Amino acid sequence: MLKKFAEDLRDARLKSGVSIQQIHNKTRIDIKFLEAIENGNFEILPEVYLRAFIRGYANSVGLDEAQVMKKYEAAKSGKVIEENVIEESIAETHKESSKKVFTGAEQHNTANMDEASTKKFSLNPKVVLIFVVVAALGLAVYFIFFNSSSSEIITERPYEEMLAENNKRFESSETDSTKTSVPQTFSTSDSLVLLIKSKDTSWIDVKKDDNAVGTDFLLYNSNQRIVKAARSFTITVGNSKGVEFILNNRPLNFSGSYRERKIVKIDSTGLSYLPVFRSEQKKND
């Protein structure tokens, strides 16, 4: 299903006459990731980046983002949805735009009606005062009894915010790249210093020691990043051909293929490969 979803996106782009390069220029999304989306290679990126990039892609070719994301969710779960949902989103967009066009006479009549209704309606100062007092009491009750126990609302981050955050990480990696060597004196808590060098753009997730939650980032071509740990690293690489590892100034033997995801464990003894479990997304293709 995800392959069909990717094909529909590519067809919509071709129909709109927009090139991959134009989408890149507008969104600053790496061309490799745009091509991966069109080819149905959704495992190259984590879900939070992938969803943001799909929204950016849809917006750039004139599609309705909400409709496209509904189709993505359905495709990811293996459900079949309407074939023309993307085309319908374009038609709906044009339809909504046409509704906003008024003739001069309609605008004039609407203005007259609003003016007449305004004249008929007058506010009583006492009514306004009572309304304000009731509203203030209502807000006070809400904040005292309900607000403290409200659950966290998780909102999807727009792709502009994701790209801005990644640019900061890019600048940080440039700062790291100015260092010619890794310090030889380490504290007891951080005995492992790992230098990750990029030969091609790749997504990387780093988990330190026994931490279940890692730190993920995009590492661009010819940039590098230094991470430290006490005992070990567990690292997931989205494009395993695009990186190399240097542990405490000692290069590690690591090999991979273009756009192939690999997971490795790195400790004082060296590097070992961990099994990669194929996600449900591939099963639904």
Tab-separated table of C-alpha atoms in Angstrom:
chain	number	residue	atom	x	y	z
A	1	MET	CA	0.000	0.000	0.000
A	2	LEU	CA	2.853	2.390	0.747
A	3	LYS	CA	4.287	1.807	-2.722
A	4	LYS	CA	0.939	2.826	-4.239
A	5	PHE	CA	0.844	5.884	-1.978
A	6	ALA	CA	4.325	6.882	-3.152
A	7	GLU	CA	3.332	6.417	-6.801
A	8	ASP	CA	0.283	8.646	-6.306
A	9	LEU	CA	2.479	11.385	-4.844
A	10	ARG	CA	4.874	11.184	-7.778
A	11	ASP	CA	1.986	11.250	-10.287
A	12	ALA	CA	0.529	14.327	-8.563
A	13	ARG	CA	3.893	16.079	-8.769
A	14	LEU	CA	4.244	15.296	-12.470
A	15	LYS	CA	0.701	16.532	-13.173
A	16	SER	CA	1.416	19.773	-11.351
A	17	GLY	CA	4.594	20.305	-13.385
A	18	VAL	CA	6.795	20.668	-10.286
A	19	SER	CA	10.286	19.164	-10.269
A	20	ILE	CA	12.117	17.533	-7.364
A	21	GLN	CA	14.612	20.398	-7.459
A	22	GLN	CA	11.796	22.955	-7.117
A	23	ILE	CA	10.416	21.151	-4.052
A	24	HIS	CA	13.921	21.148	-2.560
A	25	ASN	CA	14.319	24.873	-3.249
A	26	LYS	CA	11.013	25.626	-1.517
A	27	THR	CA	11.267	23.303	1.497
A	28	ARG	CA	15.066	22.769	1.827
A	29	ILE	CA	14.356	19.052	2.215
A	30	ASP	CA	17.316	17.005	0.971
A	31	ILE	CA	16.716	15.684	-2.559
A	32	LYS	CA	17.693	12.174	-1.409
A	33	PHE	CA	14.794	12.141	1.034
A	34	LEU	CA	12.347	13.498	-1.557
A	35	GLU	CA	13.391	10.717	-3.937
A	36	ALA	CA	13.084	8.159	-1.133
A	37	ILE	CA	9.486	9.295	-0.495
A	38	GLU	CA	8.605	8.929	-4.185
A	39	ASN	CA	10.226	5.473	-4.286
A	40	GLY	CA	8.346	4.275	-1.200
A	41	ASN	CA	11.552	3.959	0.838
A	42	PHE	CA	9.998	5.183	4.082
A	43	GLU	CA	12.411	3.391	6.421
A	44	ILE	CA	15.248	5.779	5.626
A	45	LEU	CA	13.827	8.322	8.110
A	46	PRO	CA	12.165	8.148	11.538
A	47	GLU	CA	8.428	8.761	11.620
A	48	VAL	CA	8.603	12.308	13.022
A	49	TYR	CA	10.821	13.496	10.151
A	50	LEU	CA	8.965	11.440	7.553
A	51	ARG	CA	5.549	12.913	8.376
A	52	ALA	CA	6.923	16.457	8.312
A	53	PHE	CA	8.622	15.882	4.948
A	54	ILE	CA	5.485	14.320	3.409
A	55	ARG	CA	3.517	17.403	4.477
A	56	GLY	CA	6.148	19.644	2.916
A	57	TYR	CA	6.062	17.614	-0.291
A	58	ALA	CA	2.254	17.741	-0.478
A	59	ASN	CA	2.168	21.480	0.141
A	60	SER	CA	4.753	22.104	-2.600
A	61	VAL	CA	2.749	20.321	-5.307
A	62	GLY	CA	-0.585	21.920	-4.356
A	63	LEU	CA	-2.122	18.986	-2.487
A	64	ASP	CA	-4.279	19.139	0.622
A	65	GLU	CA	-1.941	18.133	3.462
A	66	ALA	CA	-4.703	16.689	5.655
A	67	GLN	CA	-6.036	14.478	2.857
A	68	VAL	CA	-2.549	13.266	1.961
A	69	MET	CA	-1.788	12.377	5.589
A	70	LYS	CA	-5.075	10.448	5.843
A	71	LYS	CA	-4.049	8.429	2.823
A	72	TYR	CA	-0.589	7.863	4.319
A	73	GLU	CA	-2.078	6.564	7.584
A	74	ALA	CA	-4.403	4.244	5.679
A	75	ALA	CA	-1.572	2.964	3.479
A	76	LYS	CA	0.661	2.380	6.506
A	77	SER	CA	-2.020	0.234	8.146
A	78	GLY	CA	-2.684	-1.678	4.923
A	79	LYS	CA	-6.150	-0.239	4.295
A	80	VAL	CA	-7.493	0.490	0.832
A	81	ILE	CA	-8.906	3.981	0.363
A	82	GLU	CA	-10.358	5.869	-2.544
A	83	GLU	CA	-8.078	5.951	-5.574
A	84	ASN	CA	-8.819	9.593	-6.343
A	85	VAL	CA	-8.329	11.037	-2.871
A	86	ILE	CA	-5.321	13.118	-3.938
A	87	GLU	CA	-7.030	14.360	-7.102
A	88	GLU	CA	-10.147	15.120	-5.067
A	89	SER	CA	-8.083	17.170	-2.626
A	90	ILE	CA	-6.896	19.360	-5.500
A	91	ALA	CA	-10.449	19.785	-6.802
A	92	GLU	CA	-11.699	20.593	-3.298
A	93	THR	CA	-8.995	23.237	-2.919
A	94	HIS	CA	-10.122	24.933	-6.147
A	95	LYS	CA	-13.761	24.636	-5.083
A	96	GLU	CA	-13.096	26.313	-1.743
A	97	SER	CA	-11.190	29.092	-3.497
A	98	SER	CA	-14.096	29.750	-5.862
A	99	LYS	CA	-16.489	30.120	-2.923
A	100	LYS	CA	-14.450	33.071	-1.656
A	101	VAL	CA	-15.074	35.113	-4.820
A	102	PHE	CA	-17.988	37.567	-4.497
A	103	THR	CA	-19.400	39.988	-7.005
A	104	GLY	CA	-19.469	43.706	-6.208
A	105	ALA	CA	-23.228	43.612	-5.682
A	106	GLU	CA	-23.010	40.703	-3.220
A	107	GLN	CA	-20.361	42.474	-1.181
A	108	HIS	CA	-22.453	45.669	-1.130
A	109	ASN	CA	-25.587	43.796	0.015
A	110	THR	CA	-23.634	41.981	2.713
A	111	ALA	CA	-22.228	45.257	4.024
A	112	ASN	CA	-25.729	46.798	4.155
A	113	MET	CA	-27.111	43.812	6.045
A	114	ASP	CA	-24.267	43.953	8.580
A	115	GLU	CA	-24.833	47.684	9.099
A	116	ALA	CA	-28.566	47.196	9.629
A	117	SER	CA	-28.074	44.370	12.100
A	118	THR	CA	-25.523	46.455	14.026
A	119	LYS	CA	-28.001	49.300	14.421
A	120	LYS	CA	-30.693	46.959	15.755
A	121	PHE	CA	-28.397	45.457	18.331
A	122	SER	CA	-27.394	47.561	21.335
A	123	LEU	CA	-25.560	46.365	24.419
A	124	ASN	CA	-26.852	46.943	27.922
A	125	PRO	CA	-23.917	47.911	30.218
A	126	LYS	CA	-25.354	45.866	33.082
A	127	VAL	CA	-25.600	42.773	30.879
A	128	VAL	CA	-21.980	43.232	29.793
A	129	LEU	CA	-20.804	43.553	33.408
A	130	ILE	CA	-22.667	40.402	34.461
A	131	PHE	CA	-21.215	38.491	31.509
A	132	VAL	CA	-17.646	39.552	32.378
A	133	VAL	CA	-18.051	38.512	36.032
A	134	VAL	CA	-19.479	35.095	35.091
A	135	ALA	CA	-16.701	34.518	32.560
A	136	ALA	CA	-14.022	35.426	35.123
A	137	LEU	CA	-15.507	33.030	37.687
A	138	GLY	CA	-15.664	30.294	35.073
A	139	LEU	CA	-11.991	30.728	34.209
A	140	ALA	CA	-11.014	30.696	37.881
A	141	VAL	CA	-12.898	27.426	38.483
A	142	TYR	CA	-11.278	25.873	35.410
A	143	PHE	CA	-7.705	26.725	36.409
A	144	ILE	CA	-8.229	25.648	40.038
A	145	PHE	CA	-9.986	22.316	39.482
A	146	PHE	CA	-9.224	21.173	35.950
A	147	ASN	CA	-6.089	22.707	34.493
A	148	SER	CA	-3.642	20.993	36.869
A	149	SER	CA	-4.804	17.513	35.845
A	150	SER	CA	-5.130	18.092	32.124
A	151	SER	CA	-3.229	15.660	29.907
A	152	GLU	CA	-0.421	16.728	27.605
A	153	ILE	CA	-1.510	17.534	24.066
A	154	ILE	CA	0.956	16.343	21.450
A	155	THR	CA	0.858	18.280	18.201
A	156	GLU	CA	2.571	17.369	14.975
A	157	ARG	CA	5.548	19.596	14.292
A	158	PRO	CA	5.483	21.443	10.944
A	159	TYR	CA	8.297	20.683	8.538
A	160	GLU	CA	9.545	24.297	8.740
A	161	GLU	CA	10.259	23.805	12.457
A	162	MET	CA	11.939	20.460	11.800
A	163	LEU	CA	14.204	21.998	9.175
A	164	ALA	CA	15.066	24.959	11.397
A	165	GLU	CA	16.025	22.596	14.207
A	166	ASN	CA	18.119	20.526	11.839
A	167	ASN	CA	19.935	23.647	10.617
A	168	LYS	CA	21.022	24.303	14.208
A	169	ARG	CA	22.349	20.760	14.396
A	170	PHE	CA	24.112	21.334	11.088
A	171	GLU	CA	25.861	24.412	12.507
A	172	SER	CA	26.846	22.408	15.581
A	173	SER	CA	28.378	19.699	13.401
A	174	GLU	CA	30.381	22.348	11.540
A	175	THR	CA	31.815	23.505	14.862
A	176	ASP	CA	32.787	19.934	15.673
A	177	SER	CA	34.462	19.568	12.270
A	178	THR	CA	37.009	22.273	13.135
A	179	LYS	CA	38.536	20.001	15.774
A	180	THR	CA	41.531	18.131	14.373
A	181	SER	CA	41.756	15.501	17.095
A	182	VAL	CA	39.833	13.934	19.955
A	183	PRO	CA	41.143	14.702	23.463
A	184	GLN	CA	43.152	11.865	24.984
A	185	THR	CA	42.214	12.608	28.619
A	186	PHE	CA	38.729	11.422	29.580
A	187	SER	CA	36.703	11.554	32.735
A	188	THR	CA	35.564	8.381	34.439
A	189	SER	CA	31.965	9.010	33.394
A	190	ASP	CA	32.820	9.526	29.698
A	191	SER	CA	35.549	7.041	28.821
A	192	LEU	CA	34.340	6.606	25.215
A	193	VAL	CA	34.582	9.438	22.709
A	194	LEU	CA	33.121	8.615	19.304
A	195	LEU	CA	33.630	10.739	16.214
A	196	ILE	CA	30.980	10.192	13.515
A	197	LYS	CA	32.053	11.411	10.082
A	198	SER	CA	29.612	11.800	7.204
A	199	LYS	CA	30.410	10.946	3.587
A	200	ASP	CA	26.781	11.363	2.514
A	201	THR	CA	23.605	12.730	4.097
A	202	SER	CA	22.279	10.258	6.645
A	203	TRP	CA	19.885	10.067	9.582
A	204	ILE	CA	21.541	8.806	12.780
A	205	ASP	CA	20.114	7.798	16.161
A	206	VAL	CA	22.521	7.422	19.119
A	207	LYS	CA	21.650	5.677	22.406
A	208	LYS	CA	24.262	5.938	25.157
A	209	ASP	CA	24.979	3.164	27.677
A	210	ASP	CA	21.679	1.664	28.900
A	211	ASN	CA	19.418	4.541	27.883
A	212	ALA	CA	16.324	3.398	25.999
A	213	VAL	CA	15.772	6.825	24.446
A	214	GLY	CA	18.373	8.145	22.038
A	215	THR	CA	19.240	11.381	20.286
A	216	ASP	CA	18.588	11.513	16.549
A	217	PHE	CA	19.903	13.984	13.987
A	218	LEU	CA	20.647	14.447	10.289
A	219	LEU	CA	24.344	14.537	9.413
A	220	TYR	CA	25.093	16.164	6.073
A	221	ASN	CA	27.878	15.336	3.633
A	222	SER	CA	31.434	16.183	4.834
A	223	ASN	CA	30.294	17.025	8.371
A	224	GLN	CA	30.971	15.304	11.663
A	225	ARG	CA	29.700	15.023	15.224
A	226	ILE	CA	31.277	13.917	18.514
A	227	VAL	CA	29.318	11.906	21.103
A	228	LYS	CA	30.504	10.583	24.474
A	229	ALA	CA	29.455	7.698	26.718
A	230	ALA	CA	30.691	5.777	29.745
A	231	ARG	CA	30.413	2.201	28.432
A	232	SER	CA	28.786	1.821	25.027
A	233	PHE	CA	26.771	3.245	22.129
A	234	THR	CA	23.865	1.695	20.232
A	235	ILE	CA	23.615	3.486	16.895
A	236	THR	CA	21.063	3.257	14.090
A	237	VAL	CA	22.199	4.562	10.707
A	238	GLY	CA	19.664	5.286	7.955
A	239	ASN	CA	22.224	5.435	5.138
A	240	SER	CA	24.963	3.032	6.225
A	241	LYS	CA	27.228	3.820	3.282
A	242	GLY	CA	27.376	7.465	4.275
A	243	VAL	CA	29.222	7.359	7.630
A	244	GLU	CA	32.397	6.205	9.335
A	245	PHE	CA	33.203	5.828	13.039
A	246	ILE	CA	36.369	6.745	14.952
A	247	LEU	CA	36.466	5.623	18.606
A	248	ASN	CA	39.070	7.323	20.815
A	249	ASN	CA	41.091	8.233	17.698
A	250	ARG	CA	40.876	4.630	16.420
A	251	PRO	CA	38.978	4.049	13.121
A	252	LEU	CA	36.404	1.255	13.333
A	253	ASN	CA	35.696	-1.277	10.606
A	254	PHE	CA	32.180	-0.401	9.428
A	255	SER	CA	30.634	-1.037	6.028
A	256	GLY	CA	27.177	-0.609	4.549
A	257	SER	CA	25.165	0.091	1.432
A	258	TYR	CA	23.439	3.149	0.051
A	259	ARG	CA	20.129	3.787	1.870
A	260	GLU	CA	20.537	0.564	3.860
A	261	ARG	CA	19.640	0.828	7.536
A	262	LYS	CA	22.059	-0.781	10.003
A	263	ILE	CA	22.249	-0.980	13.784
A	264	VAL	CA	25.597	-1.333	15.556
A	265	LYS	CA	26.895	-1.538	19.107
A	266	ILE	CA	30.174	0.204	19.872
A	267	ASP	CA	32.133	-0.273	23.108
A	268	SER	CA	35.759	-0.482	24.229
A	269	THR	CA	36.201	-3.788	22.366
A	270	GLY	CA	35.118	-2.346	19.017
A	271	LEU	CA	32.059	-2.495	16.754
A	272	SER	CA	29.487	-5.272	16.349
A	273	TYR	CA	26.368	-5.462	14.177
A	274	LEU	CA	22.895	-5.909	15.664
A	275	PRO	CA	19.888	-7.409	13.837
A	276	VAL	CA	17.590	-5.012	11.995
A	277	PHE	CA	13.936	-5.916	12.353
A	278	ARG	CA	11.892	-4.929	9.312
A	279	SER	CA	9.006	-2.680	10.280
A	280	GLU	CA	5.370	-3.289	9.530
A	281	GLN	CA	5.594	-0.660	6.843
A	282	LYS	CA	7.472	-2.994	4.525
A	283	LYS	CA	4.963	-5.763	5.094
A	284	ASN	CA	2.209	-3.507	3.836
A	285	ASP	CA	3.949	-2.646	0.552
